[in-house]
Every structure is written in C-alpha cells, then in structure tokens.
Amino acid sequence: MALSSFISCLTPVSALTPQALPAWQGPGRVDVLRLDQLHPLISGNKAFKLSGWLERFESGGYQRLLSFGGPWSNHLHALSGLAQSLGLPVTAIVRGYEHLPLTPTLEDCRDRGMQLVFASKKDYARRDDPDWQQALAEEYQALVIPEGGQGRAGEKGLAALAPLTEDYDEVWLAAGTGTTARGLAMHLRPGQTLVAVNAVADQGALRRRWQLLDWPCQWRLLDDYHGGGFGRCGPGLLQLIEHCDGEGLPLDPVYTAKLLAALHGEQQAGRLTHARRLLIHTGGLQGRRGVPGLTHP
Ligand SMILES: *Cc1c(COP(=O)(O)O)cnc(C)c1O
C-alpha cells in the first residue's frame, strides 16, 4: 500500500458525516464535522496535513520522520500515532528540558516509540531556519516536517476533505498556522466563504500573509477570539467547554473552544446571516489533559 493512501484506509472520509450542532437557535444552520473522531491515535486536522507530508516521504528515500513541537503539541501527538501505525522511525525536537517531568502528551509520544530530543527555548526558536533543518535532515537522514505540519505539502493533504464542504455556504474552523484553512479554501468556490478563527494573538501577521495570496473563495479571519493568546484558557472558555461537554460536543482548550466562542460571539453581535455553515472540529482533545479540571473524554 502506498503510504499516501494511508488516510483513506484509516477512516474513509465518506464515512464522516457532519452532524447538526446541538441546541443551535439560528440564524441559518450549523453542522459539525467531528475530525476528533477520525482515529484513536491520529486526531483531527493533523492527520490530513501529515498525509500530504507522507507523500513527500515516499518519494524521497528518507530513513525517518522528524518534526518540532512544544510539550502539549497536537502535531507531535498525531505524528507519533501515525509513525507507530506505519512502523516508521520518528524523531521530535521538543521545546523543553530533559530533566523536567514529561507531559501526558510527551509520555504518549515516547510510549509510541518517538525519539524525543529536547531543545532550549533559544535553540527551538531556530526551528524554521533552513540551515538548521538541513543539518537535522542530514544528521537523522530524515524528512524534516515543519512545526504543525505547515507548508505546501501539508495544505495538499486537505484535498481529501473537499467533498464534505460542497453543500455549505460557509466553512468555519480554528487557525494556528492557517495551513488547514488555506488547504480547505483551495477547494471552495467563489460563492463560499471560509471563516477562520485565529487562536493566536499574532498582531495581524496571518492576515497580512493571507492578503498577499489569491483565493478561489471569500474569506474572513476573526482575530478577536484568541482569548488572551495561544494556549490561554481563561474561565470563560473553560465554562464554554464544560457547557459543550454537557451537550455531547467535547472541545479542546487551544483551538476548538475558541471556534465555538467565535460562533456564539458573532451570533450575539448579529453578524451571522441565514447560511448553511460547516464547523470543522479539528480534534486536539488530548490537550485537555493540560487544563486542571478537564479530562480527555
Ligand atoms: C493544529 C491545530 C489547529 C490549527 O491548524 P493550522 O493548520 O495550524 O491552522 C486547529 N485545531 C486543532 C485542534 C489543532 O490541533
């Protein structure tokens, strides 16, 4: 089997069906696509981005995969699951220090066979430096995947989800690097709108990058729902997560809770039209273990 057809053998995308958002009062309708339910080891949008990178791995003659992430990284978590499922060696450059206790995320990664190499904050800051990436590629004989699986290869992996967006006027999702949003947008039509909720307080950096690109569809980037910055989960967000737990929609604290906060915020501000909306639940539920009081459902 070609590695690149890996995603289709995990869960046929056709088996994923969007479900109506519980208790939605309008305007319009909201369906949720639960990518958190994709696979027990490889959750959410990361599976799609990584499938794009696997295609490159196959064509390259590499010995292993290598990527970067912080101690709660959904990307490293998914990558470790993928590498284990396929029997591929994998190395992670982790922001942190060896002598500190591992987070549950990194424990999972280690238990799945991922080699963890710790980098100080200062070294880790060089993760996008092509010289360092080249040196790592040579040292480990590895395909170097950028943090979060970003890049053109990552975007291409989103093509598999395109058929599920066809019947909607708007496609909503949370954005970090914006790779998933951009990859999905490439398959939308001029009459459709991509709505991305920025999980990062980035002072307009993502917006400026996007303004330079050609888009086949309309897009909106909501910059006011980061809740204090990346990885911040204040009391309001926590309350929303607990509320949604009660409705059977588990959210993660870093991304999808902000997506729902944005939907409700825009609804209350009267800025929603009578549209058919698809919300993409991008997964990340493992990260709930980093928030006191929440468990991994
Ligand atoms: C990584 C991640 C995102 C952000 O994806 P980008 O492609 O970097 O924008 C969104 N949601 C979850 C749950 C994630 O883990």
PDB file of C-alpha atoms and ligand atoms in Angstrom:
ATOM      1  CA  MET A   1       0.000   0.000   0.000  1.00  0.00           C
ATOM      2  CA  ALA A   2       1.246   3.453  -0.803  1.00  0.00           C
ATOM      3  CA  LEU A   3       1.747   5.432   2.382  1.00  0.00           C
ATOM      4  CA  SER A   4      -0.118   8.321   0.849  1.00  0.00           C
ATOM      5  CA  SER A   5      -3.304   6.277   0.662  1.00  0.00           C
ATOM      6  CA  PHE A   6      -2.916   5.784   4.395  1.00  0.00           C
ATOM      7  CA  ILE A   7      -5.611   8.278   5.333  1.00  0.00           C
ATOM      8  CA  SER A   8      -8.226   6.611   3.176  1.00  0.00           C
ATOM      9  CA  CYS A   9      -7.570   3.312   4.913  1.00  0.00           C
ATOM     10  CA  LEU A  10      -7.810   4.857   8.396  1.00  0.00           C
ATOM     11  CA  THR A  11     -11.321   6.122   8.086  1.00  0.00           C
ATOM     12  CA  PRO A  12     -12.882   6.534   4.697  1.00  0.00           C
ATOM     13  CA  VAL A  13     -13.666  10.231   4.602  1.00  0.00           C
ATOM     14  CA  SER A  14     -17.034   9.297   3.121  1.00  0.00           C
ATOM     15  CA  ALA A  15     -17.825   7.681   6.492  1.00  0.00           C
ATOM     16  CA  LEU A  16     -17.520  11.060   8.224  1.00  0.00           C
ATOM     17  CA  THR A  17     -20.880  12.780   8.308  1.00  0.00           C
ATOM     18  CA  PRO A  18     -21.428  16.279   9.650  1.00  0.00           C
ATOM     19  CA  GLN A  19     -23.969  16.413  12.493  1.00  0.00           C
ATOM     20  CA  ALA A  20     -26.228  19.314  13.456  1.00  0.00           C
ATOM     21  CA  LEU A  21     -24.801  21.449  16.267  1.00  0.00           C
ATOM     22  CA  PRO A  22     -26.810  20.692  19.414  1.00  0.00           C
ATOM     23  CA  ALA A  23     -29.250  23.418  20.536  1.00  0.00           C
ATOM     24  CA  TRP A  24     -28.423  25.854  17.717  1.00  0.00           C
ATOM     25  CA  GLN A  25     -31.072  28.591  17.514  1.00  0.00           C
ATOM     26  CA  GLY A  26     -30.029  30.151  14.223  1.00  0.00           C
ATOM     27  CA  PRO A  27     -29.765  32.151  12.100  1.00  0.00           C
ATOM     28  CA  GLY A  28     -29.168  29.550   9.435  1.00  0.00           C
ATOM     29  CA  ARG A  29     -27.899  26.121  10.307  1.00  0.00           C
ATOM     30  CA  VAL A  30     -24.686  24.779  11.743  1.00  0.00           C
ATOM     31  CA  ASP A  31     -23.285  21.313  11.163  1.00  0.00           C
ATOM     32  CA  VAL A  32     -20.154  19.991  12.837  1.00  0.00           C
ATOM     33  CA  LEU A  33     -17.618  17.720  11.205  1.00  0.00           C
ATOM     34  CA  ARG A  34     -16.029  15.733  14.012  1.00  0.00           C
ATOM     35  CA  LEU A  35     -12.449  15.115  12.890  1.00  0.00           C
ATOM     36  CA  ASP A  36     -11.693  14.362  16.531  1.00  0.00           C
ATOM     37  CA  GLN A  37     -13.422  11.036  15.836  1.00  0.00           C
ATOM     38  CA  LEU A  38     -11.220  10.183  12.880  1.00  0.00           C
ATOM     39  CA  HIS A  39      -8.904   7.688  14.526  1.00  0.00           C
ATOM     40  CA  PRO A  40      -7.967   6.693  18.085  1.00  0.00           C
ATOM     41  CA  LEU A  41      -4.287   7.608  17.603  1.00  0.00           C
ATOM     42  CA  ILE A  42      -4.232  10.261  14.900  1.00  0.00           C
ATOM     43  CA  SER A  43      -6.655  13.026  15.626  1.00  0.00           C
ATOM     44  CA  GLY A  44      -8.163  15.810  13.665  1.00  0.00           C
ATOM     45  CA  ASN A  45      -6.703  18.057  11.026  1.00  0.00           C
ATOM     46  CA  LYS A  46      -3.166  16.833  11.707  1.00  0.00           C
ATOM     47  CA  ALA A  47      -3.966  13.530  10.011  1.00  0.00           C
ATOM     48  CA  PHE A  48      -4.702  15.357   6.760  1.00  0.00           C
ATOM     49  CA  LYS A  49      -1.691  17.641   6.886  1.00  0.00           C
ATOM     50  CA  LEU A  50       0.560  14.681   7.649  1.00  0.00           C
ATOM     51  CA  SER A  51      -0.871  12.656   4.780  1.00  0.00           C
ATOM     52  CA  GLY A  52       0.430  15.384   2.489  1.00  0.00           C
ATOM     53  CA  TRP A  53       3.873  15.118   4.075  1.00  0.00           C
ATOM     54  CA  LEU A  54       3.831  11.327   3.799  1.00  0.00           C
ATOM     55  CA  GLU A  55       3.548  11.654   0.075  1.00  0.00           C
ATOM     56  CA  ARG A  56       6.827  13.529   0.109  1.00  0.00           C
ATOM     57  CA  PHE A  57       8.376  10.948   2.439  1.00  0.00           C
ATOM     58  CA  GLU A  58       7.517   8.190  -0.026  1.00  0.00           C
ATOM     59  CA  SER A  59       9.194   9.881  -2.937  1.00  0.00           C
ATOM     60  CA  GLY A  60      12.382  10.724  -1.061  1.00  0.00           C
ATOM     61  CA  GLY A  61      14.481   7.830   0.254  1.00  0.00           C
ATOM     62  CA  TYR A  62      14.379   9.062   3.844  1.00  0.00           C
ATOM     63  CA  GLN A  63      15.130   6.870   6.866  1.00  0.00           C
ATOM     64  CA  ARG A  64      12.834   8.608   9.328  1.00  0.00           C
ATOM     65  CA  LEU A  65      10.458  11.454  10.019  1.00  0.00           C
ATOM     66  CA  LEU A  66      11.475  14.448  12.105  1.00  0.00           C
ATOM     67  CA  SER A  67       9.447  17.385  13.328  1.00  0.00           C
ATOM     68  CA  PHE A  68       9.134  20.039  16.033  1.00  0.00           C
ATOM     69  CA  GLY A  69       6.680  20.836  18.822  1.00  0.00           C
ATOM     70  CA  GLY A  70       6.021  22.062  22.323  1.00  0.00           C
ATOM     71  CA  PRO A  71       5.197  19.888  25.341  1.00  0.00           C
ATOM     72  CA  TRP A  72       1.447  19.827  24.549  1.00  0.00           C
ATOM     73  CA  SER A  73       1.763  19.591  20.776  1.00  0.00           C
ATOM     74  CA  ASN A  74      -1.211  18.025  18.983  1.00  0.00           C
ATOM     75  CA  HIS A  75       1.039  17.768  15.956  1.00  0.00           C
ATOM     76  CA  LEU A  76       3.693  15.644  17.690  1.00  0.00           C
ATOM     77  CA  HIS A  77       0.956  13.558  19.274  1.00  0.00           C
ATOM     78  CA  ALA A  78      -0.621  12.790  15.897  1.00  0.00           C
ATOM     79  CA  LEU A  79       2.770  12.267  14.266  1.00  0.00           C
ATOM     80  CA  SER A  80       3.746   9.697  16.885  1.00  0.00           C
ATOM     81  CA  GLY A  81       0.477   7.837  16.286  1.00  0.00           C
ATOM     82  CA  LEU A  82       0.993   7.873  12.568  1.00  0.00           C
ATOM     83  CA  ALA A  83       4.605   6.721  12.788  1.00  0.00           C
ATOM     84  CA  GLN A  84       3.630   3.907  15.122  1.00  0.00           C
ATOM     85  CA  SER A  85       0.770   2.790  12.866  1.00  0.00           C
ATOM     86  CA  LEU A  86       3.073   2.685   9.861  1.00  0.00           C
ATOM     87  CA  GLY A  87       6.141   1.372  11.660  1.00  0.00           C
ATOM     88  CA  LEU A  88       8.248   4.414  10.725  1.00  0.00           C
ATOM     89  CA  PRO A  89      11.056   5.768  12.919  1.00  0.00           C
ATOM     90  CA  VAL A  90      10.383   9.306  14.080  1.00  0.00           C
ATOM     91  CA  THR A  91      12.263  11.997  15.991  1.00  0.00           C
ATOM     92  CA  ALA A  92      10.796  15.057  17.695  1.00  0.00           C
ATOM     93  CA  ILE A  93      12.679  18.216  18.542  1.00  0.00           C
ATOM     94  CA  VAL A  94      10.798  19.280  21.661  1.00  0.00           C
ATOM     95  CA  ARG A  95      10.791  22.738  23.212  1.00  0.00           C
ATOM     96  CA  GLY A  96      11.757  21.983  26.801  1.00  0.00           C
ATOM     97  CA  TYR A  97      14.275  20.359  29.083  1.00  0.00           C
ATOM     98  CA  GLU A  98      15.128  16.731  29.600  1.00  0.00           C
ATOM     99  CA  HIS A  99      15.191  16.870  33.401  1.00  0.00           C
ATOM    100  CA  LEU A 100      11.588  18.153  33.685  1.00  0.00           C
ATOM    101  CA  PRO A 101       8.749  15.642  34.020  1.00  0.00           C
ATOM    102  CA  LEU A 102       7.092  14.701  30.725  1.00  0.00           C
ATOM    103  CA  THR A 103       3.601  15.974  29.988  1.00  0.00           C
ATOM    104  CA  PRO A 104       0.976  13.296  29.260  1.00  0.00           C
ATOM    105  CA  THR A 105       1.309  14.335  25.596  1.00  0.00           C
ATOM    106  CA  LEU A 106       5.031  13.589  25.548  1.00  0.00           C
ATOM    107  CA  GLU A 107       4.549  10.403  27.557  1.00  0.00           C
ATOM    108  CA  ASP A 108       2.219   9.165  24.824  1.00  0.00           C
ATOM    109  CA  CYS A 109       4.751  10.167  22.172  1.00  0.00           C
ATOM    110  CA  ARG A 110       7.561   8.340  23.955  1.00  0.00           C
ATOM    111  CA  ASP A 111       5.414   5.255  24.596  1.00  0.00           C
ATOM    112  CA  ARG A 112       4.615   5.093  20.888  1.00  0.00           C
ATOM    113  CA  GLY A 113       8.307   4.963  20.096  1.00  0.00           C
ATOM    114  CA  MET A 114       9.021   8.574  19.196  1.00  0.00           C
ATOM    115  CA  GLN A 115      12.580   9.704  19.931  1.00  0.00           C
ATOM    116  CA  LEU A 116      12.433  12.916  21.971  1.00  0.00           C
ATOM    117  CA  VAL A 117      15.294  15.394  21.608  1.00  0.00           C
ATOM    118  CA  PHE A 118      14.970  18.441  23.839  1.00  0.00           C
ATOM    119  CA  ALA A 119      15.901  21.941  22.726  1.00  0.00           C
ATOM    120  CA  SER A 120      16.203  25.052  24.857  1.00  0.00           C
ATOM    121  CA  LYS A 121      13.902  27.975  24.094  1.00  0.00           C
ATOM    122  CA  LYS A 122      16.756  29.689  22.305  1.00  0.00           C
ATOM    123  CA  ASP A 123      17.607  26.682  20.121  1.00  0.00           C
ATOM    124  CA  TYR A 124      13.958  25.936  19.481  1.00  0.00           C
ATOM    125  CA  ALA A 125      13.477  29.452  18.160  1.00  0.00           C
ATOM    126  CA  ARG A 126      15.531  28.334  15.140  1.00  0.00           C
ATOM    127  CA  ARG A 127      13.021  25.649  14.114  1.00  0.00           C
ATOM    128  CA  ASP A 128      12.147  27.391  10.826  1.00  0.00           C
ATOM    129  CA  ASP A 129      15.773  28.147   9.963  1.00  0.00           C
ATOM    130  CA  PRO A 130      16.572  26.305   6.705  1.00  0.00           C
ATOM    131  CA  ASP A 131      20.213  25.795   7.757  1.00  0.00           C
ATOM    132  CA  TRP A 132      19.241  24.023  10.952  1.00  0.00           C
ATOM    133  CA  GLN A 133      16.586  21.988   9.143  1.00  0.00           C
ATOM    134  CA  GLN A 134      19.170  20.929   6.568  1.00  0.00           C
ATOM    135  CA  ALA A 135      21.625  19.924   9.292  1.00  0.00           C
ATOM    136  CA  LEU A 136      18.928  17.894  11.051  1.00  0.00           C
ATOM    137  CA  ALA A 137      17.889  16.243   7.795  1.00  0.00           C
ATOM    138  CA  GLU A 138      21.473  15.095   7.257  1.00  0.00           C
ATOM    139  CA  GLU A 139      22.157  14.086  10.839  1.00  0.00           C
ATOM    140  CA  TYR A 140      18.986  11.973  11.100  1.00  0.00           C
ATOM    141  CA  GLN A 141      18.605  11.007   7.401  1.00  0.00           C
ATOM    142  CA  ALA A 142      15.141  12.404   7.904  1.00  0.00           C
ATOM    143  CA  LEU A 143      12.344  14.159   6.133  1.00  0.00           C
ATOM    144  CA  VAL A 144      12.023  17.358   8.160  1.00  0.00           C
ATOM    145  CA  ILE A 145       8.379  18.346   8.636  1.00  0.00           C
ATOM    146  CA  PRO A 146       7.934  21.953   9.820  1.00  0.00           C
ATOM    147  CA  GLU A 147       6.179  22.619  13.123  1.00  0.00           C
ATOM    148  CA  GLY A 148       2.471  21.857  12.953  1.00  0.00           C
ATOM    149  CA  GLY A 149       2.852  20.151   9.556  1.00  0.00           C
ATOM    150  CA  GLN A 150       2.661  23.517   7.845  1.00  0.00           C
ATOM    151  CA  GLY A 151       3.734  24.145   4.273  1.00  0.00           C
ATOM    152  CA  ARG A 152       2.512  23.307   0.776  1.00  0.00           C
ATOM    153  CA  ALA A 153       2.657  19.553   1.400  1.00  0.00           C
ATOM    154  CA  GLY A 154       0.502  19.987   4.490  1.00  0.00           C
ATOM    155  CA  GLU A 155      -2.044  22.080   2.583  1.00  0.00           C
ATOM    156  CA  LYS A 156      -2.302  19.469  -0.160  1.00  0.00           C
ATOM    157  CA  GLY A 157      -3.354  16.814   2.330  1.00  0.00           C
ATOM    158  CA  LEU A 158      -6.599  18.706   2.940  1.00  0.00           C
ATOM    159  CA  ALA A 159      -7.888  17.824  -0.546  1.00  0.00           C
ATOM    160  CA  ALA A 160      -9.384  14.658   0.927  1.00  0.00           C
ATOM    161  CA  LEU A 161     -11.903  16.750   2.872  1.00  0.00           C
ATOM    162  CA  ALA A 162     -13.071  18.836  -0.079  1.00  0.00           C
ATOM    163  CA  PRO A 163     -16.138  16.711  -0.954  1.00  0.00           C
ATOM    164  CA  LEU A 164     -17.582  17.309   2.515  1.00  0.00           C
ATOM    165  CA  THR A 165     -17.633  21.095   2.135  1.00  0.00           C
ATOM    166  CA  GLU A 166     -19.573  21.245  -1.122  1.00  0.00           C
ATOM    167  CA  ASP A 167     -23.058  21.797   0.293  1.00  0.00           C
ATOM    168  CA  TYR A 168     -22.201  24.686   2.603  1.00  0.00           C
ATOM    169  CA  ASP A 169     -22.141  28.468   2.221  1.00  0.00           C
ATOM    170  CA  GLU A 170     -19.567  28.915   4.977  1.00  0.00           C
ATOM    171  CA  VAL A 171     -16.816  26.689   6.347  1.00  0.00           C
ATOM    172  CA  TRP A 172     -15.635  27.621   9.850  1.00  0.00           C
ATOM    173  CA  LEU A 173     -12.516  26.421  11.628  1.00  0.00           C
ATOM    174  CA  ALA A 174      -9.853  27.499  14.083  1.00  0.00           C
ATOM    175  CA  ALA A 175      -6.472  28.549  12.731  1.00  0.00           C
ATOM    176  CA  GLY A 176      -2.972  28.321  14.154  1.00  0.00           C
ATOM    177  CA  THR A 177      -0.547  28.421  11.243  1.00  0.00           C
ATOM    178  CA  GLY A 178      -3.567  28.673   8.897  1.00  0.00           C
ATOM    179  CA  THR A 179      -2.394  25.672   6.870  1.00  0.00           C
ATOM    180  CA  THR A 180      -5.604  23.718   7.314  1.00  0.00           C
ATOM    181  CA  ALA A 181      -7.753  26.742   6.481  1.00  0.00           C
ATOM    182  CA  ARG A 182      -5.757  27.544   3.366  1.00  0.00           C
ATOM    183  CA  GLY A 183      -5.730  23.898   2.250  1.00  0.00           C
ATOM    184  CA  LEU A 184      -9.510  23.691   2.558  1.00  0.00           C
ATOM    185  CA  ALA A 185     -10.094  27.067   0.953  1.00  0.00           C
ATOM    186  CA  MET A 186      -8.334  25.918  -2.206  1.00  0.00           C
ATOM    187  CA  HIS A 187     -11.319  23.626  -2.834  1.00  0.00           C
ATOM    188  CA  LEU A 188     -14.077  26.162  -2.153  1.00  0.00           C
ATOM    189  CA  ARG A 189     -15.984  28.164  -4.792  1.00  0.00           C
ATOM    190  CA  PRO A 190     -16.354  31.934  -5.227  1.00  0.00           C
ATOM    191  CA  GLY A 191     -19.810  31.803  -3.582  1.00  0.00           C
ATOM    192  CA  GLN A 192     -18.486  30.085  -0.470  1.00  0.00           C
ATOM    193  CA  THR A 193     -16.791  31.757   2.492  1.00  0.00           C
ATOM    194  CA  LEU A 194     -14.006  30.385   4.632  1.00  0.00           C
ATOM    195  CA  VAL A 195     -14.254  31.723   8.186  1.00  0.00           C
ATOM    196  CA  ALA A 196     -11.095  31.188  10.214  1.00  0.00           C
ATOM    197  CA  VAL A 197     -10.893  31.911  13.932  1.00  0.00           C
ATOM    198  CA  ASN A 198      -7.371  32.901  14.867  1.00  0.00           C
ATOM    199  CA  ALA A 199      -6.261  31.058  18.020  1.00  0.00           C
ATOM    200  CA  VAL A 200      -3.101  33.137  18.158  1.00  0.00           C
ATOM    201  CA  ALA A 201      -2.716  36.794  19.188  1.00  0.00           C
ATOM    202  CA  ASP A 202      -0.421  37.497  16.236  1.00  0.00           C
ATOM    203  CA  GLN A 203      -0.890  41.243  15.700  1.00  0.00           C
ATOM    204  CA  GLY A 204      -2.266  40.687  12.218  1.00  0.00           C
ATOM    205  CA  ALA A 205       0.578  38.512  10.917  1.00  0.00           C
ATOM    206  CA  LEU A 206      -1.650  35.784   9.453  1.00  0.00           C
ATOM    207  CA  ARG A 207      -3.980  38.379   7.929  1.00  0.00           C
ATOM    208  CA  ARG A 208      -1.075  40.130   6.201  1.00  0.00           C
ATOM    209  CA  ARG A 209       0.162  36.827   4.771  1.00  0.00           C
ATOM    210  CA  TRP A 210      -3.296  35.910   3.529  1.00  0.00           C
ATOM    211  CA  GLN A 211      -3.847  39.289   1.927  1.00  0.00           C
ATOM    212  CA  LEU A 212      -0.942  38.548  -0.407  1.00  0.00           C
ATOM    213  CA  LEU A 213      -2.492  35.305  -1.680  1.00  0.00           C
ATOM    214  CA  ASP A 214      -5.054  34.562  -4.386  1.00  0.00           C
ATOM    215  CA  TRP A 215      -8.168  32.875  -3.062  1.00  0.00           C
ATOM    216  CA  PRO A 216     -10.761  30.906  -5.018  1.00  0.00           C
ATOM    217  CA  CYS A 217     -13.417  31.819  -2.432  1.00  0.00           C
ATOM    218  CA  GLN A 218     -14.305  34.584   0.027  1.00  0.00           C
ATOM    219  CA  TRP A 219     -12.531  34.538   3.371  1.00  0.00           C
ATOM    220  CA  ARG A 220     -12.851  36.129   6.785  1.00  0.00           C
ATOM    221  CA  LEU A 221     -10.311  35.933   9.567  1.00  0.00           C
ATOM    222  CA  LEU A 222     -11.712  36.580  13.045  1.00  0.00           C
ATOM    223  CA  ASP A 223      -8.868  37.971  15.139  1.00  0.00           C
ATOM    224  CA  ASP A 224     -10.740  38.791  18.356  1.00  0.00           C
ATOM    225  CA  TYR A 225     -11.358  35.349  19.818  1.00  0.00           C
ATOM    226  CA  HIS A 226      -7.851  34.256  20.847  1.00  0.00           C
ATOM    227  CA  GLY A 227      -8.884  34.637  24.494  1.00  0.00           C
ATOM    228  CA  GLY A 228      -5.614  36.249  25.578  1.00  0.00           C
ATOM    229  CA  GLY A 229      -3.251  34.362  23.307  1.00  0.00           C
ATOM    230  CA  PHE A 230      -2.159  30.946  22.130  1.00  0.00           C
ATOM    231  CA  GLY A 231      -2.667  28.240  24.731  1.00  0.00           C
ATOM    232  CA  ARG A 232      -4.555  30.538  27.118  1.00  0.00           C
ATOM    233  CA  CYS A 233      -7.744  29.103  28.537  1.00  0.00           C
ATOM    234  CA  GLY A 234      -9.482  31.540  30.850  1.00  0.00           C
ATOM    235  CA  PRO A 235     -12.623  30.995  32.927  1.00  0.00           C
ATOM    236  CA  GLY A 236     -14.995  31.967  30.102  1.00  0.00           C
ATOM    237  CA  LEU A 237     -13.513  29.429  27.726  1.00  0.00           C
ATOM    238  CA  LEU A 238     -13.461  26.770  30.430  1.00  0.00           C
ATOM    239  CA  GLN A 239     -17.150  27.384  31.094  1.00  0.00           C
ATOM    240  CA  LEU A 240     -17.923  27.034  27.407  1.00  0.00           C
ATOM    241  CA  ILE A 241     -16.018  23.736  27.283  1.00  0.00           C
ATOM    242  CA  GLU A 242     -17.959  22.407  30.272  1.00  0.00           C
ATOM    243  CA  HIS A 243     -21.237  23.540  28.729  1.00  0.00           C
ATOM    244  CA  CYS A 244     -20.435  21.834  25.419  1.00  0.00           C
ATOM    245  CA  ASP A 245     -19.354  18.669  27.267  1.00  0.00           C
ATOM    246  CA  GLY A 246     -22.900  18.567  28.608  1.00  0.00           C
ATOM    247  CA  GLU A 247     -24.236  18.740  25.056  1.00  0.00           C
ATOM    248  CA  GLY A 248     -22.033  15.900  23.886  1.00  0.00           C
ATOM    249  CA  LEU A 249     -19.571  18.098  21.989  1.00  0.00           C
ATOM    250  CA  PRO A 250     -16.137  17.832  23.640  1.00  0.00           C
ATOM    251  CA  LEU A 251     -13.850  20.758  22.757  1.00  0.00           C
ATOM    252  CA  ASP A 252     -10.129  21.284  23.144  1.00  0.00           C
ATOM    253  CA  PRO A 253      -8.883  24.339  25.065  1.00  0.00           C
ATOM    254  CA  VAL A 254      -6.447  25.654  22.437  1.00  0.00           C
ATOM    255  CA  TYR A 255      -8.478  25.757  19.227  1.00  0.00           C
ATOM    256  CA  THR A 256     -11.986  24.363  19.009  1.00  0.00           C
ATOM    257  CA  ALA A 257     -13.260  26.109  22.150  1.00  0.00           C
ATOM    258  CA  LYS A 258     -12.272  29.407  20.507  1.00  0.00           C
ATOM    259  CA  LEU A 259     -14.106  28.360  17.357  1.00  0.00           C
ATOM    260  CA  LEU A 260     -17.323  27.885  19.326  1.00  0.00           C
ATOM    261  CA  ALA A 261     -16.711  31.101  21.264  1.00  0.00           C
ATOM    262  CA  ALA A 262     -16.426  32.933  17.950  1.00  0.00           C
ATOM    263  CA  LEU A 263     -19.618  31.396  16.595  1.00  0.00           C
ATOM    264  CA  HIS A 264     -21.546  32.486  19.679  1.00  0.00           C
ATOM    265  CA  GLY A 265     -19.866  35.893  19.722  1.00  0.00           C
ATOM    266  CA  GLU A 266     -20.769  36.584  16.101  1.00  0.00           C
ATOM    267  CA  GLN A 267     -24.302  35.322  16.703  1.00  0.00           C
ATOM    268  CA  GLN A 268     -24.756  37.653  19.661  1.00  0.00           C
ATOM    269  CA  ALA A 269     -23.347  40.584  17.711  1.00  0.00           C
ATOM    270  CA  GLY A 270     -25.917  39.939  14.994  1.00  0.00           C
ATOM    271  CA  ARG A 271     -23.256  39.314  12.376  1.00  0.00           C
ATOM    272  CA  LEU A 272     -24.458  35.910  11.165  1.00  0.00           C
ATOM    273  CA  THR A 273     -26.582  35.524   8.062  1.00  0.00           C
ATOM    274  CA  HIS A 274     -29.046  32.809   7.188  1.00  0.00           C
ATOM    275  CA  ALA A 275     -26.343  30.497   5.830  1.00  0.00           C
ATOM    276  CA  ARG A 276     -25.556  26.801   5.828  1.00  0.00           C
ATOM    277  CA  ARG A 277     -22.423  26.544   7.953  1.00  0.00           C
ATOM    278  CA  LEU A 278     -19.971  23.715   8.425  1.00  0.00           C
ATOM    279  CA  LEU A 279     -17.829  23.843  11.553  1.00  0.00           C
ATOM    280  CA  ILE A 280     -14.720  21.703  11.379  1.00  0.00           C
ATOM    281  CA  HIS A 281     -13.859  20.125  14.716  1.00  0.00           C
ATOM    282  CA  THR A 282     -10.113  19.840  14.227  1.00  0.00           C
ATOM    283  CA  GLY A 283      -9.558  17.497  17.192  1.00  0.00           C
ATOM    284  CA  GLY A 284      -6.843  18.119  19.770  1.00  0.00           C
ATOM    285  CA  LEU A 285      -8.781  16.646  22.680  1.00  0.00           C
ATOM    286  CA  GLN A 286      -5.625  15.106  24.138  1.00  0.00           C
ATOM    287  CA  GLY A 287      -4.602  18.651  25.086  1.00  0.00           C
ATOM    288  CA  ARG A 288      -7.436  18.817  27.613  1.00  0.00           C
ATOM    289  CA  ARG A 289      -5.133  16.975  29.996  1.00  0.00           C
ATOM    290  CA  GLY A 290      -3.141  20.192  30.294  1.00  0.00           C
ATOM    291  CA  VAL A 291      -6.061  22.079  31.842  1.00  0.00           C
ATOM    292  CA  PRO A 292      -6.816  21.429  35.518  1.00  0.00           C
ATOM    293  CA  GLY A 293     -10.348  20.095  35.876  1.00  0.00           C
ATOM    294  CA  LEU A 294     -10.636  18.739  32.351  1.00  0.00           C
ATOM    295  CA  THR A 295     -10.084  15.161  31.294  1.00  0.00           C
ATOM    296  CA  HIS A 296      -9.514  13.550  27.942  1.00  0.00           C
ATOM    297  CA  PRO A 297     -13.001  12.312  27.056  1.00  0.00           C
TER     298      PRO A 297
HETATM  299  C1  LIG B   1      -3.031  22.293  14.932  1.00  0.00           C
HETATM  300  C2  LIG B   1      -4.478  22.537  15.205  1.00  0.00           C
HETATM  301  C3  LIG B   1      -5.189  23.570  14.557  1.00  0.00           C
HETATM  302  C4  LIG B   1      -4.517  24.587  13.682  1.00  0.00           C
HETATM  303  O1  LIG B   1      -4.188  24.101  12.413  1.00  0.00           O
HETATM  304  P1  LIG B   1      -3.370  25.026  11.422  1.00  0.00           P
HETATM  305  O2  LIG B   1      -3.326  24.233  10.172  1.00  0.00           O
HETATM  306  O3  LIG B   1      -2.003  25.222  12.023  1.00  0.00           O
HETATM  307  O4  LIG B   1      -4.082  26.313  11.292  1.00  0.00           O
HETATM  308  C5  LIG B   1      -6.541  23.681  14.808  1.00  0.00           C
HETATM  309  N1  LIG B   1      -7.163  22.841  15.668  1.00  0.00           N
HETATM  310  C6  LIG B   1      -6.519  21.854  16.310  1.00  0.00           C
HETATM  311  C7  LIG B   1      -7.271  21.019  17.273  1.00  0.00           C
HETATM  312  C8  LIG B   1      -5.157  21.669  16.101  1.00  0.00           C
HETATM  313  O5  LIG B   1      -4.522  20.696  16.768  1.00  0.00           O
END
